Short mmCIF file of C-alpha atoms in Angstrom, two decimals:
data_model
loop_
_atom_site.label_atom_id
_atom_site.label_comp_id
_atom_site.label_asym_id
_atom_site.label_seq_id
_atom_site.Cartn_x
_atom_site.Cartn_y
_atom_site.Cartn_z
CA MET S 724 12.14 -7.97 -17.95
CA SER S 725 9.34 -5.07 -16.28
CA THR S 726 8.09 -1.72 -17.26
CA PRO S 727 8.59 0.36 -14.78
CA ARG S 728 5.03 0.81 -14.68
CA GLN S 729 5.19 -3.53 -13.69
CA ALA S 730 7.95 -2.44 -11.58
CA ARG S 731 6.21 0.05 -9.55
CA SER S 732 2.65 -1.96 -9.37
CA VAL S 733 5.31 -5.09 -7.69
CA ALA S 734 7.24 -2.13 -5.12
CA ARG S 735 2.85 -1.22 -4.34
CA LEU S 736 2.90 -4.97 -3.70
CA ALA S 737 4.95 -5.35 -1.91
CA ALA S 738 4.54 -2.90 0.45
CA VAL S 739 1.44 -3.77 1.09
CA GLN S 740 2.99 -6.48 2.50
CA ALA S 741 5.62 -5.43 4.37
CA LEU S 742 3.17 -2.98 6.56
CA TYR S 743 0.72 -5.88 6.93
CA GLN S 744 3.68 -7.48 7.69
CA MET S 745 5.21 -5.01 10.45
CA GLU S 746 1.30 -4.54 11.75
CA VAL S 747 1.28 -8.54 12.49
CA SER S 748 4.74 -8.80 14.20
CA SER S 749 5.72 -5.15 15.33
CA VAL S 750 9.41 -5.41 13.14
CA GLY S 751 10.43 -2.04 12.04
CA ALA S 752 11.26 -0.78 8.75
CA GLU S 753 14.74 -0.53 8.29
CA ALA S 754 14.27 -4.32 8.97
CA VAL S 755 11.48 -5.33 6.45
CA ILE S 756 12.71 -3.45 3.91
CA ARG S 757 16.42 -5.15 4.46
CA GLU S 758 14.63 -8.81 4.41
CA PHE S 759 12.35 -7.72 0.78
CA SER S 760 15.63 -6.52 -0.87
CA ASP S 761 18.00 -9.38 1.04
CA HIS S 762 15.38 -12.65 0.54
CA ARG S 763 12.37 -11.12 -1.75
CA PHE S 764 12.91 -8.85 -4.77
CA ASP S 765 14.78 -11.05 -8.07
CA ARG S 766 14.23 -13.96 -7.42
CA ASP S 767 11.75 -16.80 -8.11
CA VAL S 768 9.58 -18.90 -7.55
CA GLU S 769 9.34 -22.56 -9.13
CA ASP S 770 11.92 -21.63 -11.66
CA VAL S 771 9.60 -18.53 -12.71
CA THR S 772 10.61 -15.62 -12.48
CA LEU S 773 8.56 -12.53 -10.76
CA ALA S 774 8.59 -9.29 -11.89
CA GLY S 775 11.36 -7.31 -9.95
CA ALA S 776 10.07 -4.42 -8.54
CA ASP S 777 10.72 -0.75 -8.25
CA GLU S 778 13.00 -0.75 -5.11
CA ALA S 779 13.40 3.02 -4.29
CA PHE S 780 9.92 2.97 -4.75
CA PHE S 781 8.92 0.39 -2.66
CA ALA S 782 11.11 1.42 0.33
CA ASP S 783 9.39 5.46 -0.05
CA LEU S 784 6.34 4.07 0.52
CA VAL S 785 6.93 1.77 3.44
CA ARG S 786 8.86 4.94 4.92
CA GLY S 787 5.99 7.18 3.71
CA VAL S 788 3.58 5.82 5.69
CA VAL S 789 5.73 4.85 8.36
CA GLY S 790 6.82 8.39 9.19
CA GLU S 791 3.24 10.07 8.19
CA GLN S 792 1.23 7.08 9.96
CA LYS S 793 -0.95 9.46 12.65
CA ARG S 794 -1.29 11.45 9.58
CA VAL S 795 -1.92 8.76 6.91
CA ASP S 796 -4.36 7.51 9.73
CA ALA S 797 -6.20 11.09 10.12
CA ALA S 798 -6.56 11.50 6.08
CA ILE S 799 -8.53 7.39 5.96
CA ALA S 800 -10.78 7.92 9.75
CA ARG S 801 -11.68 11.55 7.88
CA ARG S 802 -13.99 9.54 5.71
CA LEU S 803 -14.92 6.00 7.74
CA ALA S 804 -18.57 5.77 8.14
CA GLN S 805 -20.17 7.60 11.48
CA GLY S 806 -18.97 4.30 14.66
CA TRP S 807 -16.04 3.24 12.90
CA ARG S 808 -12.88 3.20 13.46
CA LEU S 809 -9.76 2.67 11.66
CA GLU S 810 -8.73 -0.35 13.70
CA ARG S 811 -12.30 -2.09 12.57
CA LEU S 812 -11.03 -2.55 9.58
CA ASP S 813 -9.39 -5.70 7.75
CA ALA S 814 -5.41 -6.06 8.40
CA THR S 815 -4.82 -5.89 4.76
CA VAL S 816 -7.47 -3.06 4.56
CA ARG S 817 -5.58 -1.17 6.44
CA ALA S 818 -2.38 -1.54 4.44
CA ILE S 819 -3.45 -1.36 1.30
CA LEU S 820 -5.52 2.05 2.66
CA ARG S 821 -1.85 3.70 4.18
CA ALA S 822 -0.22 2.91 1.01
CA GLY S 823 -2.17 4.64 -1.31
CA VAL S 824 -3.32 7.63 1.20
CA PHE S 825 0.61 7.29 1.30
CA GLU S 826 0.99 7.77 -2.24
CA LEU S 827 -2.05 10.56 -2.94
CA ALA S 828 -0.92 12.56 0.29
CA HIS S 829 3.51 12.45 -0.78
CA ARG S 830 3.16 11.60 -4.48
CA ALA S 831 2.84 14.19 -6.58
CA ASP S 832 4.03 12.88 -9.54
CA VAL S 833 1.61 9.86 -9.63
CA PRO S 834 -1.35 10.60 -11.05
CA THR S 835 -4.86 10.62 -9.10
CA GLU S 836 -6.73 7.34 -10.73
CA VAL S 837 -3.19 5.92 -11.06
CA VAL S 838 -2.77 4.94 -7.70
CA ILE S 839 -6.64 4.55 -7.30
CA ASP S 840 -6.90 1.96 -9.61
CA GLU S 841 -2.99 0.45 -8.28
CA TYR S 842 -4.51 -0.55 -5.23
CA VAL S 843 -7.98 -1.34 -5.91
CA GLU S 844 -6.25 -4.16 -8.29
CA LEU S 845 -4.24 -4.41 -5.23
CA ALA S 846 -7.62 -5.14 -3.08
CA LYS S 847 -8.70 -7.71 -5.30
CA SER S 848 -5.86 -9.41 -5.23
CA PHE S 849 -6.57 -10.41 -1.13
CA PHE S 850 -10.87 -9.63 -1.51
CA GLU S 851 -13.30 -11.07 -3.72
CA GLY S 852 -16.22 -9.47 -1.34
CA PRO S 853 -17.14 -5.81 -1.22
CA GLU S 854 -13.95 -4.55 -0.15
CA PRO S 855 -12.65 -3.61 -3.56
CA GLY S 856 -15.74 -0.91 -3.99
CA PHE S 857 -14.40 0.99 -0.21
CA VAL S 858 -10.79 0.75 -0.90
CA ASN S 859 -12.02 2.67 -4.25
CA GLY S 860 -14.54 4.95 -1.66
CA ALA S 861 -12.57 5.55 0.04
CA LEU S 862 -9.65 6.46 -1.62
CA ASP S 863 -11.13 8.79 -3.82
CA ALA S 864 -12.47 10.64 -0.79
CA VAL S 865 -9.27 11.68 0.25
CA ALA S 866 -7.95 12.12 -3.08
CA GLN S 867 -10.50 14.79 -3.06
CA ASP S 868 -8.74 15.99 0.29
CA VAL S 869 -5.40 15.95 -0.25
CA ARG S 870 -5.10 16.89 -4.23
CA THR S 871 -7.40 19.59 -4.61
#
């Protein structure tokens, strides 16, 4: 049995995966949410049951990023180094930042430190280079913009 915090961590990972999948395959939010709900959550992988996801939180993140994507992307772009464009970032980094920025801007019930820590840990699970530090700096800067 997973704790509520673990369930939200799993939901964040799934949201990043879903956002990435949507970007590379042009599948819509509702189709991806349905796919995750029907085929990915609460499944055994090699006879090990994965931690349960907070499916409502997952769906809120995916729908929220899609619904607020222009504002989310603008918040990220404001904090990129001069000359950098969002499109230049790795697609996984974009998905991590979009989910993190949405959560910072629209989920005041989640403490800033928790949001940043969770998405930095996600970045560490995907990357061994400078990306986790980049995610940390970008989310910290956006948090100053949206949570002051």
